[in-house]
XYZ file of C-alpha atoms in Angstrom:
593
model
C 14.768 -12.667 -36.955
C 15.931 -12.947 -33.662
C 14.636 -12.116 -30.612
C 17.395 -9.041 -30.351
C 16.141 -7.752 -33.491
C 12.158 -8.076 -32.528
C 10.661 -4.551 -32.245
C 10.111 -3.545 -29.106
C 6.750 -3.219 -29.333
C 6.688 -7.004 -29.333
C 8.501 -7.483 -26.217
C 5.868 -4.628 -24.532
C 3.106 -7.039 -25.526
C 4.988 -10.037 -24.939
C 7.825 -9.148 -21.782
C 8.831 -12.928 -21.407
C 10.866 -12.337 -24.502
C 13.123 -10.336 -22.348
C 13.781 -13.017 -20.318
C 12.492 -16.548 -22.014
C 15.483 -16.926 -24.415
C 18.658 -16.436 -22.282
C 17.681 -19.059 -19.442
C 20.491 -21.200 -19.624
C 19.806 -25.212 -17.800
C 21.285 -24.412 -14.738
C 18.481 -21.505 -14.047
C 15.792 -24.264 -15.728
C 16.776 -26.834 -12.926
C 16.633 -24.520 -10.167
C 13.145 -22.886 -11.505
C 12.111 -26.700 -11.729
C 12.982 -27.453 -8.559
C 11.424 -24.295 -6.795
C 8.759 -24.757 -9.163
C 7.779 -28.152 -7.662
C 8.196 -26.469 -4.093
C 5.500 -24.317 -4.941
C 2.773 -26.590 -6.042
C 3.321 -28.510 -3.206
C 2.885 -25.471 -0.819
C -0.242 -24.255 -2.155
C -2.028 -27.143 -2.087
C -3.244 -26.691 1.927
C -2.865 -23.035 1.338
C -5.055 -23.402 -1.970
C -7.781 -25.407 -0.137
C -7.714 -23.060 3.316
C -7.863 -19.863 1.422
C -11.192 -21.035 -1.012
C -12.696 -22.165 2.376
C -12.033 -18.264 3.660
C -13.728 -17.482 0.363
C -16.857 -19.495 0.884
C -15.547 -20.880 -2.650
C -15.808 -24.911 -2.949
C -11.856 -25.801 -2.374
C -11.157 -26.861 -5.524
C -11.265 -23.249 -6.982
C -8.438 -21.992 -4.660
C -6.227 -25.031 -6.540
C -7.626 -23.728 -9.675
C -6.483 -19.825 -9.086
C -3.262 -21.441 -8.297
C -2.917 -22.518 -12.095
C -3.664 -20.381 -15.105
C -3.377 -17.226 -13.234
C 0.363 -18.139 -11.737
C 1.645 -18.573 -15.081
C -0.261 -15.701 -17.160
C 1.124 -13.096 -14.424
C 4.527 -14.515 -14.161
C 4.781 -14.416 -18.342
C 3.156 -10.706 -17.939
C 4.672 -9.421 -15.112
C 8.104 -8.139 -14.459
C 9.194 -9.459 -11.564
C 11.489 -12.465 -11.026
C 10.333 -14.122 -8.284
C 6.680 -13.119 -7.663
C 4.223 -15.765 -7.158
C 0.235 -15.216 -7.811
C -2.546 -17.044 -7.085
C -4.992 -16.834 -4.036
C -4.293 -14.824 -1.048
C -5.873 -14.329 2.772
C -6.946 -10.964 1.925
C -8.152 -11.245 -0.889
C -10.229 -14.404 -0.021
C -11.690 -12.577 3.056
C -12.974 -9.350 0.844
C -14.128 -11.423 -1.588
C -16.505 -13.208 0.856
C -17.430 -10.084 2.311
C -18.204 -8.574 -0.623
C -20.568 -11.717 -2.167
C -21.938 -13.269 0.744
C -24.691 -10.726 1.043
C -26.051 -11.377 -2.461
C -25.711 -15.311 -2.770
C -24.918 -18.792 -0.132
C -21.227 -19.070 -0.267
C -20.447 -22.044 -2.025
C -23.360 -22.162 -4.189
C -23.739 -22.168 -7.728
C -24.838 -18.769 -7.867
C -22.099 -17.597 -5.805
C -19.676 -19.012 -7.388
C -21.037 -17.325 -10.892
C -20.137 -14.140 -8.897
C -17.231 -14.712 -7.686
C -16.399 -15.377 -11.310
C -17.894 -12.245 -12.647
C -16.166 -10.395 -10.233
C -12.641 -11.536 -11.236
C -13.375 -10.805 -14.589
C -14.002 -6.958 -13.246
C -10.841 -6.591 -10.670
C -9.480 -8.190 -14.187
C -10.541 -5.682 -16.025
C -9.780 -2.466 -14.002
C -6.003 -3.445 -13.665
C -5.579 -4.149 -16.757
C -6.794 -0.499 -17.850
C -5.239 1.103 -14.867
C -1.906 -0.698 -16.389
C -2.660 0.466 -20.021
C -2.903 3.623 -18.480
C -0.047 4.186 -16.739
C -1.281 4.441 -13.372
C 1.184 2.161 -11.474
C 1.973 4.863 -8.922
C -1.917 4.796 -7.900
C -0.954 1.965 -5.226
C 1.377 4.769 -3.513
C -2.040 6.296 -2.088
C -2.343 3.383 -0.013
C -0.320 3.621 2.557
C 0.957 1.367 4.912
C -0.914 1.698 7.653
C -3.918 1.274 6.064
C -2.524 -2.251 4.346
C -1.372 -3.154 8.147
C -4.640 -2.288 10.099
C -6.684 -3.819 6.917
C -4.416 -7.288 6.893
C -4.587 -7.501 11.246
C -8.429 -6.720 11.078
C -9.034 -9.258 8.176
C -6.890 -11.668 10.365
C -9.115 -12.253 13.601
C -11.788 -12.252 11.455
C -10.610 -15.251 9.630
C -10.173 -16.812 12.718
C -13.478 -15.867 13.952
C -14.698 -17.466 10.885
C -13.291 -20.110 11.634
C -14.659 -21.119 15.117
C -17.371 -22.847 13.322
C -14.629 -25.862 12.131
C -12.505 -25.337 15.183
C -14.879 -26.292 17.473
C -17.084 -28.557 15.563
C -20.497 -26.933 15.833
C -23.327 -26.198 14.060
C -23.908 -22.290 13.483
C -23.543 -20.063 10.415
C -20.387 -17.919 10.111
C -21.302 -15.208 8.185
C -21.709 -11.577 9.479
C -19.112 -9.405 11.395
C -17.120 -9.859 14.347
C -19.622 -9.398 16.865
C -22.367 -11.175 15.262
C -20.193 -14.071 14.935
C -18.965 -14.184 18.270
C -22.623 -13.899 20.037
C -23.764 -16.648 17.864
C -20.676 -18.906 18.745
C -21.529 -18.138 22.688
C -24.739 -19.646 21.484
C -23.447 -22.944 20.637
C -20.952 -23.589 23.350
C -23.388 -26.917 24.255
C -22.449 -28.101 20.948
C -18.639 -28.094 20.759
C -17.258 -31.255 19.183
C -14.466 -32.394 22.036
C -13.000 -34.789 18.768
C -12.633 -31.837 16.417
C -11.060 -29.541 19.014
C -8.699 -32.269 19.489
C -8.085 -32.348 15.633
C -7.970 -28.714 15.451
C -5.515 -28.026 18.721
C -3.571 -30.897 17.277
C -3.020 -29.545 14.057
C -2.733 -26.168 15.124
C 0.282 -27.085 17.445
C 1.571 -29.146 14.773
C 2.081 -26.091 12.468
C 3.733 -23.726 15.233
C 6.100 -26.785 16.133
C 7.382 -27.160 12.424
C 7.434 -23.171 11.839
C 9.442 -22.686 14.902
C 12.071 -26.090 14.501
C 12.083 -26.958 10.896
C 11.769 -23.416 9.166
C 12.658 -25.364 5.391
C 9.947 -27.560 5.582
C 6.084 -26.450 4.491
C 4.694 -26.028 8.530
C 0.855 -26.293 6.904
C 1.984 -29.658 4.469
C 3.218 -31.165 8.006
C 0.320 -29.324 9.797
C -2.570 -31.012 7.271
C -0.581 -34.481 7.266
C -0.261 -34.488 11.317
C -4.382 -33.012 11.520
C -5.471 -35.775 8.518
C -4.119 -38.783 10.123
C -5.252 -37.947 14.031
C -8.349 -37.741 12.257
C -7.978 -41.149 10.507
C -7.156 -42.832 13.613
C -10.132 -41.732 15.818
C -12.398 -42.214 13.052
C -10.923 -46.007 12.616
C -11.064 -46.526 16.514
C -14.513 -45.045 17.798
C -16.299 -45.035 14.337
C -17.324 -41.786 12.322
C -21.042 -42.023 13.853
C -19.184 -41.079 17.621
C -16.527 -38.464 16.392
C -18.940 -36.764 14.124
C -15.516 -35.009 12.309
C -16.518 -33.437 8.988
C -13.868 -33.060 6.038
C -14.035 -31.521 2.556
C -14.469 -34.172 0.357
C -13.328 -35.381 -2.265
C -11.835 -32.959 -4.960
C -12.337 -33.264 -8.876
C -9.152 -35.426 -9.834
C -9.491 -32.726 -13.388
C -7.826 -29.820 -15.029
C -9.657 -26.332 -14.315
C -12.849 -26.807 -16.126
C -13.863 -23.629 -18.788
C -16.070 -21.040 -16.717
C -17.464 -18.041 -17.890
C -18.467 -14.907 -15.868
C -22.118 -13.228 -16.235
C -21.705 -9.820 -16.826
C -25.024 -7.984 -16.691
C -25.823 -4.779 -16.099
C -27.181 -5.809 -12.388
C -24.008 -7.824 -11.656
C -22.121 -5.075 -12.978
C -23.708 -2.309 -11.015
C -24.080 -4.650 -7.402
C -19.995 -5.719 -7.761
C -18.743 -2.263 -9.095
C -17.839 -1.403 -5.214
C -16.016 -4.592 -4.779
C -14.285 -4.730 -7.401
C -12.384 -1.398 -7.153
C -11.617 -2.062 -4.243
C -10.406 -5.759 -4.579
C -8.047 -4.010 -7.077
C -6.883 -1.188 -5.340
C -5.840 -4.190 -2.543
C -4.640 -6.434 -4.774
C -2.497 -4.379 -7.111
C -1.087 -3.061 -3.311
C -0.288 -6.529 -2.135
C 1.193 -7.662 -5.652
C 3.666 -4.759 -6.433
C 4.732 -4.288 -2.492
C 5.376 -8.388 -2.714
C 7.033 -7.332 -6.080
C 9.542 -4.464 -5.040
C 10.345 -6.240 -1.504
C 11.963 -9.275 -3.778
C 13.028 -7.576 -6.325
C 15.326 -5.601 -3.676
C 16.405 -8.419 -2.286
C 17.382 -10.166 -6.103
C 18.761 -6.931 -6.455
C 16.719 -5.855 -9.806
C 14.158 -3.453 -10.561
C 10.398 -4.220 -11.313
C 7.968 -1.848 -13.702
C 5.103 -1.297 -11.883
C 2.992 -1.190 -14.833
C 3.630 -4.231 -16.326
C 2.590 -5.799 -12.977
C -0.550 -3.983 -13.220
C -0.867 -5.618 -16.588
C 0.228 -9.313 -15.715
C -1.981 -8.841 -12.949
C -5.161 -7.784 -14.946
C -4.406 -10.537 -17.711
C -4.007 -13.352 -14.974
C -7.288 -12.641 -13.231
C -9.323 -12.424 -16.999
C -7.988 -15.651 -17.537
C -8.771 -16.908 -14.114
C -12.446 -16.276 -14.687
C -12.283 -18.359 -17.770
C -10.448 -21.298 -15.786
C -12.553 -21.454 -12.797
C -9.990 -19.242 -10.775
C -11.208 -16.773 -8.408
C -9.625 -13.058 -7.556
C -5.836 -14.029 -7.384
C -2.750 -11.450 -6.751
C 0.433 -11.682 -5.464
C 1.294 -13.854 -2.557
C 3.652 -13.049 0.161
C 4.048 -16.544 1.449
C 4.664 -18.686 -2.171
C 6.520 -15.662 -3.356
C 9.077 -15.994 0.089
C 8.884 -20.149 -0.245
C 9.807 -19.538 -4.225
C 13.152 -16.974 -3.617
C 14.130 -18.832 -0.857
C 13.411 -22.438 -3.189
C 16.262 -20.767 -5.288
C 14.197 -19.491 -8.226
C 16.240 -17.534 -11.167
C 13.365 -16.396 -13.333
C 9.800 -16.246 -13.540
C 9.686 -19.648 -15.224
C 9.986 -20.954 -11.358
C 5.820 -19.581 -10.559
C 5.096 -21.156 -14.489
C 6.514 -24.405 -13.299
C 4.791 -24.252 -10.216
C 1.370 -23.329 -12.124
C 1.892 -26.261 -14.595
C 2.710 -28.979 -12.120
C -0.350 -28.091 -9.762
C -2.740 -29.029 -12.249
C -0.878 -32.319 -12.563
C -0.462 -33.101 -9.110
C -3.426 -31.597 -7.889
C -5.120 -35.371 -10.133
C -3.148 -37.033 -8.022
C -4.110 -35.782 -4.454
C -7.588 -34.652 -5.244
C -9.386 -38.055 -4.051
C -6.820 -38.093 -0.483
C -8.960 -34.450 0.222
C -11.980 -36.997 1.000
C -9.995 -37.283 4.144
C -9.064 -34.319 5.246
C -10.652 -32.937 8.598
C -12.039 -29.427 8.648
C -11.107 -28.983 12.204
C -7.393 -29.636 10.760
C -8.046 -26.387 8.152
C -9.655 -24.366 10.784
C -6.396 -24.952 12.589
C -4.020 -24.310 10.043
C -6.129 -20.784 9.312
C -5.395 -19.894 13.217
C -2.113 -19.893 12.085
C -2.377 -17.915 9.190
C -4.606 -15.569 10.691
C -1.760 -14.883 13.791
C 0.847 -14.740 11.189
C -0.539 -12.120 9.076
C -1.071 -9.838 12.205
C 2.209 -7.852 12.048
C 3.273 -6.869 15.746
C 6.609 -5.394 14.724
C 4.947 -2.728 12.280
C 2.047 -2.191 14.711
C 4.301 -0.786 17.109
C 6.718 1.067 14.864
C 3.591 2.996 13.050
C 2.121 3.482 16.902
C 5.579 4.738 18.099
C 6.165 7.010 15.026
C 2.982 8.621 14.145
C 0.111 10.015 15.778
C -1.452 10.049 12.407
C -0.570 7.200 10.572
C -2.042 5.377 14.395
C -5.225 7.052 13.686
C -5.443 5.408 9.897
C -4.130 2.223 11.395
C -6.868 2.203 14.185
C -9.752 3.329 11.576
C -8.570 0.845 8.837
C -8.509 -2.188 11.611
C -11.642 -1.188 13.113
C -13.866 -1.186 10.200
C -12.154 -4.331 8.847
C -13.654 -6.032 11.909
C -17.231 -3.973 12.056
C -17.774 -3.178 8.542
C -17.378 -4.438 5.143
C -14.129 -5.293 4.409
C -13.861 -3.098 0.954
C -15.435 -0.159 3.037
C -12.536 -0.425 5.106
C -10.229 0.165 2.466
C -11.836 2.307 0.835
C -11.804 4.478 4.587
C -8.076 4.207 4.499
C -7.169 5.457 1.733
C -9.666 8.652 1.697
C -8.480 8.762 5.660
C -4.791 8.881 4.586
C -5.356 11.769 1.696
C -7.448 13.832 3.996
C -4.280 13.529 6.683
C -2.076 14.007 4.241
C -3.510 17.207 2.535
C -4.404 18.181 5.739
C -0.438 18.120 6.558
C 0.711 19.590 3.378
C -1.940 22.629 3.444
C -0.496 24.256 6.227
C 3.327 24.631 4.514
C 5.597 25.881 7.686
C 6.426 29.406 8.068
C 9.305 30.349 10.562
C 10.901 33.805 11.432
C 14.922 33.464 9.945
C 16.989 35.892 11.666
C 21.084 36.073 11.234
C 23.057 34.556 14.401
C 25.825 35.777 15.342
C 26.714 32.811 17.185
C 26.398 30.639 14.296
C 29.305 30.441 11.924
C 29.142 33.114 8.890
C 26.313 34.570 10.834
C 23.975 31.918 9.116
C 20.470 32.122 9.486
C 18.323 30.862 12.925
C 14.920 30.487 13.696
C 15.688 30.661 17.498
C 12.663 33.532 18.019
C 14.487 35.365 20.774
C 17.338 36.156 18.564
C 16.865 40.194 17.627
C 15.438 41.377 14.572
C 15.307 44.410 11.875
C 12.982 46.790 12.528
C 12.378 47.167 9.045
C 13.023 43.836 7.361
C 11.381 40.053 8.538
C 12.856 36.679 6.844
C 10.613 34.055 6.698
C 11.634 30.671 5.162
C 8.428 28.570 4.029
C 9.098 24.848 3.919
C 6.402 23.584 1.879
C 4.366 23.595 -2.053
C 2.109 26.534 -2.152
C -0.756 25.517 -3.959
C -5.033 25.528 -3.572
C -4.879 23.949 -0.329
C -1.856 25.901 1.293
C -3.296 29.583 -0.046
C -5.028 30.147 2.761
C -2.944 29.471 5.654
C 0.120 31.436 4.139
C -2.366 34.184 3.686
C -3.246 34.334 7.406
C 0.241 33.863 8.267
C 1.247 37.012 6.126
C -1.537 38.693 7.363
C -0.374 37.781 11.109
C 2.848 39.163 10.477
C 1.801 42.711 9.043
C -0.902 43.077 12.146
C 1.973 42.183 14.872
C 4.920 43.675 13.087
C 3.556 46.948 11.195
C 6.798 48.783 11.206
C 8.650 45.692 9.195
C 7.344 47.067 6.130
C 9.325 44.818 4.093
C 8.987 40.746 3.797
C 11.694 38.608 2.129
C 10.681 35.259 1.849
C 13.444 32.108 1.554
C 12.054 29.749 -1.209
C 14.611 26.895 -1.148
C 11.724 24.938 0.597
C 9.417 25.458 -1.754
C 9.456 23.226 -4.966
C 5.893 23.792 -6.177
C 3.413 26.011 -6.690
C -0.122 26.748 -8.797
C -1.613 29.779 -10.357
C -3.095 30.285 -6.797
C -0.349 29.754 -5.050
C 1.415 32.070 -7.278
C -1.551 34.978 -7.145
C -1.424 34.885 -3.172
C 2.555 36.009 -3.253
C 1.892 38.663 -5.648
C -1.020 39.654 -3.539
C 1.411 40.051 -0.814
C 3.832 42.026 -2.947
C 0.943 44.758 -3.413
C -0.201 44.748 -0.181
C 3.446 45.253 1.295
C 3.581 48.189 -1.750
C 0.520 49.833 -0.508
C 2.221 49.431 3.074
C 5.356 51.643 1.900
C 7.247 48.207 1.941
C 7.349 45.561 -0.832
C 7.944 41.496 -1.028
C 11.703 40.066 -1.775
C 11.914 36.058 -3.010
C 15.341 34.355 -2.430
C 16.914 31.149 -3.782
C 14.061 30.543 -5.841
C 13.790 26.857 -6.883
C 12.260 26.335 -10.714
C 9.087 24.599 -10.138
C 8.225 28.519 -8.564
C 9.940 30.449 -10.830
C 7.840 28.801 -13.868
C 4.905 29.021 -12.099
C 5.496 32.906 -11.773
C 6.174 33.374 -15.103
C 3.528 31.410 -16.477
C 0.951 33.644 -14.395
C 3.025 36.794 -14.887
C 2.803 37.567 -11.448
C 5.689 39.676 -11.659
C 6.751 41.898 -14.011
C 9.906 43.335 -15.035
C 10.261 45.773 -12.396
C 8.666 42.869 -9.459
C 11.479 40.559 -11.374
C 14.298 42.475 -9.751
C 13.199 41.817 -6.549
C 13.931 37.356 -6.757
C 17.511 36.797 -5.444
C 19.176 33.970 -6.063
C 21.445 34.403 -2.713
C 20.957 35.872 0.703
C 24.349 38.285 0.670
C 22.682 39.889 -2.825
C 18.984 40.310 -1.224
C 20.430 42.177 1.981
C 22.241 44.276 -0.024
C 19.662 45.094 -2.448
C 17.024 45.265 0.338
C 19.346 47.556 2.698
C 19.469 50.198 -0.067
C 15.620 50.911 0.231
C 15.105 51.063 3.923
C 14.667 53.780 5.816
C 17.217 55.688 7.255
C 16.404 57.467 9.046
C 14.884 54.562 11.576
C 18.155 52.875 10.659
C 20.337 55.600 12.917
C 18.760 54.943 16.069
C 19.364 50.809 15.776
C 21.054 49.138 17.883
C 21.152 45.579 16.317
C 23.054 45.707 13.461
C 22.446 42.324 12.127
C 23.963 43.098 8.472
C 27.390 44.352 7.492
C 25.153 47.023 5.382
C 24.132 48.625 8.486
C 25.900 52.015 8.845
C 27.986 52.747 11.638
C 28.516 48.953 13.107
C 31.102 46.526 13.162
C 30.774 44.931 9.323
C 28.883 41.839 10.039
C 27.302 39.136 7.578
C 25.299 36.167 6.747
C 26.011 33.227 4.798
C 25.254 33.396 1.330
């Protein structure tokens, strides 16, 4: 049976099958090729971003692996690239470094456990069809979170930068009062490394924009340190490096899930998820505009979930999509997702090959290649557009940023996003309710909400712009209210519902409130253009019966008309206005339907 004929059921539990069988060799040899770009890429980025974990560095080449390939064969997207990120190695040290030593056994068993969870909840989140749930995170929350959790990288990183002796755990302030502490101690040979390196990277980012800036960054750092070590001897420089790295394939690991572990990483782990499945399927949707395709959310949720249960088996720690491999692996000239299994397949081979050169590699030279990923990851641009735009979405920026650098990291999100509903249901609860009024200026007479523009004495238009639901009940209530204590003789109330595309049983109660009301008053309530999401919602609550069914219009010309006939009068001689063609005695005017 071919792979045409397979059920589809099949290729929902297996996508690749979409894809796997019409890659042609042209598409292989350009995967390859961006394939090897990759592995060679993440190995600095591998080692720097397990060293922002307080992981041992071999386990950021190890998320690089298994994961990579499980969530490019899983996924839906062409182009995206998983493995370790910045953010997610900074939450994930936040988040463990309070229960265990970074970098020991026990943390490590931890860090495993807790992929296995952020495993876990995306792939049920997935299963369930909740991709949209990363839309609640908005993107000032991801901004402020990502430039918070970038000085504090580099604030973690004074420790290697400068060479001394202090521990680098804690939050912003802690970790700058200790460093003041230590300012006797700075290594002069590792700054040199560091500044070195650091200048290295910014030359090569700036000048030769196709080739790795933190390969040449590491290579530039590695050999300065070499050299000083081979001229004044490792007992005067002092320069430490990380070692040696296991010259293996990702050794089996197995996560410890007890009901403490469970219960102490629960926090963590939602919100490790909630930012990862953010970072992977924004990474996802910015390439796949660009390739000019279409992900399913989804299915990244799933590929996502399946990568990081198969990282904790394989010694990988919380992995997700990454901006900077997925950018190196479009712009390598990648066709298909085969490009991130290539580059997952040829780590583990070449990472046997380098892992004994890590014996000399300075960690002064990482501290200064994670300055540079720390002031990359800061996003001026946005900053300002978000501050220029929105008095609200500033406040959720500022909140997000600042707790990033004074709390815990996953409180922080966690802030955001409950910052960014409350705003937002905030904004949407008070719907907004203008005057209309016919102007004659305008052509067909259309409607205006310029408020000194004359009225009927008898009739007010109000448009409301907005879903009238639980939240919005009780601001359109004191708005109606407002209008029958300041305008007593407009008995009657016709409400434009074009704006309104929603609304609840309560929503639907408080206009038929307002109907009887406005009938006790001698008056009575008039709906116009009424959209279907209200007009079911009226129904369903039988708000309004037959006779309260002939007063919903579906154009402006028929309400005045209707409206006109029940007005009174006898008020209606003595007017002056005469704002509709209806009105007796005037020169026939009208409104656009």
């Amino acid at each position: 049976m071919s792979v045409q004929a397979l059920p589809s059921y099949w290729t929902w539990l297996m996508p690749f099958l979409n894809w796997l069988p019409k890659i042609n060799g042209r598409d292989l040899r350009a995967d390859f090729i961006a394939g090897l770009t990759g592995a060679v890429v993440v190995l600095p980025q591998g080692v720097a971003f397990a060293t922002i974990a307080g992981m041992p560095p071999q386990y950021g080449l190890y998320a690089g692996m298994i994961p990579a390939i499980i969530a490019a064969l899983f996924g839906s997207s062409r182009h995206l690239v998983s493995g370790p990120t910045t953010a997610a190695s900074v939450v994930l040290f936040s988040a463990l470094s309070i229960h265990a030593v970074p970098g020991s056994p026990d943390y490590v068993t931890l860090a495993l456990t807790l992929t296995f969870m952020v495993g876990l909840f995306e792939l049920v989140l997935g299963l369930a069809r909740m991709g949209a749930l990363v839309n609640f995170i908005s993107h000032a929350v991801v901004v402020g979170f990502t430039a918070g959790a970038a000085i504090l990288i580099a604030a973690k990183q004074l420790k290697y930068f400068f060479g001394v002796d202090m521990d680098n755990g804690g939050n912003l302030t802690e970790l700058l009062f200790r460093f003041t502490q230590h300012l006797d101690g700075i290594n002069a040979y590792a700054v040199l490394i560091a500044v070195v390196t650091l200048l290295s990277g910014m030359a090569t980012k700036r000048w030769l924009k196709r080739v790795p800036y933190m390969v040449v960054a590491i290579l530039v750092g590695s050999l300065l340190s070499v050299g000083l070590n081979a001229w004044l001897g490792i007992d005067m420089t002092h320069i430490a490096t990380v070692g040696a790295l296991p010259d293996s394939f990702p050794p089996l690991s197995a996560p410890v899930l007890t009901l403490e572990n469970i219960k102490m990483l629960a926090p963590a782990a939602l919100a490790v998820t909630l930012f990862a499945l953010t970072e992977a399927v924004s990474i996802g949707r910015a390439m796949a505009a660009r390739g000019g395709y279409s992900i399913n959310g989804n299915q990244e949720f799933i590929g996502q979930g399946l990568s990081n249960l198969a990282g904790s088996f394989f010694s990988g720690y919380v992995s997700t999509g990454s901006f900077n491999r997925t950018g190196v692996n479009y712009e390598s000239g990648a066709k298909t997702p085969m490009a991130a299994v290539f580059a997952g397949l040829l780590l583990i081979f070449v990472v046997v090959l380098v892992a004994p050169y890590a014996a000399y590699l300075p960690k002064a030279a990482m501290a200064g290649v994670l300055f540079l990923v720390a002031w990359g990851l800061i996003d001026w641009h946005e900053i300002r557009e978000i501050i220029s735009f929105s008095t609200r979405e500033t406040v959720v920026l500022a909140v997000t940023f600042f707790s990033a650098l004074f709390l815990d990291l996953e409180f922080a999100i966690f802030l955001g996003v409950m910052l960014s509903l409350v705003l937002y249901l905030e904004k949407v609860s008070k719907p907004r309710i203008l005057t209309r009024t016919p102007d004659k200026n305008l052509p067909n007479h259309a409607f205006s909400t310029d408020p000194d523009l004359p009225q009927c004495q008898q009739l007010r238009f109000v448009g409301i712009e907005g879903s009238l639901f639980f939240g919005s009940v009780n601001h359109m209530e004191e708005k109606f209210g407002k209008i029958r204590a300041e305008h007593p003789q407009q008995k009657h109330l016709a409400v434009i519902c074009e704006g309104i595309n929603f609304a609840d049983l309560q929503g639907s109660h408080a206009l038929y409130k307002e109907a009887k009301q406005r009938q006790a008053d001698g008056g009575n309530l008039y709906l116009i253009n009424v959209k279907e999401g209200l007009w079911d919602a009226l129904e369903a609550c039988e708000c309004f019966d037959k006779e309260g069914s002939r007063n919903v219009f579906q154009s402006k010309s028929a309400a005045i008309h209707a409206i006109y006939q029940k007005l009174d009068k006898s008020l209606c001689e003595g007017c002056t206005t005469h704002l509709f063609k209806e009105c007796s005695g005037t020169v026939a005017t009208h409104t656009k339907p």
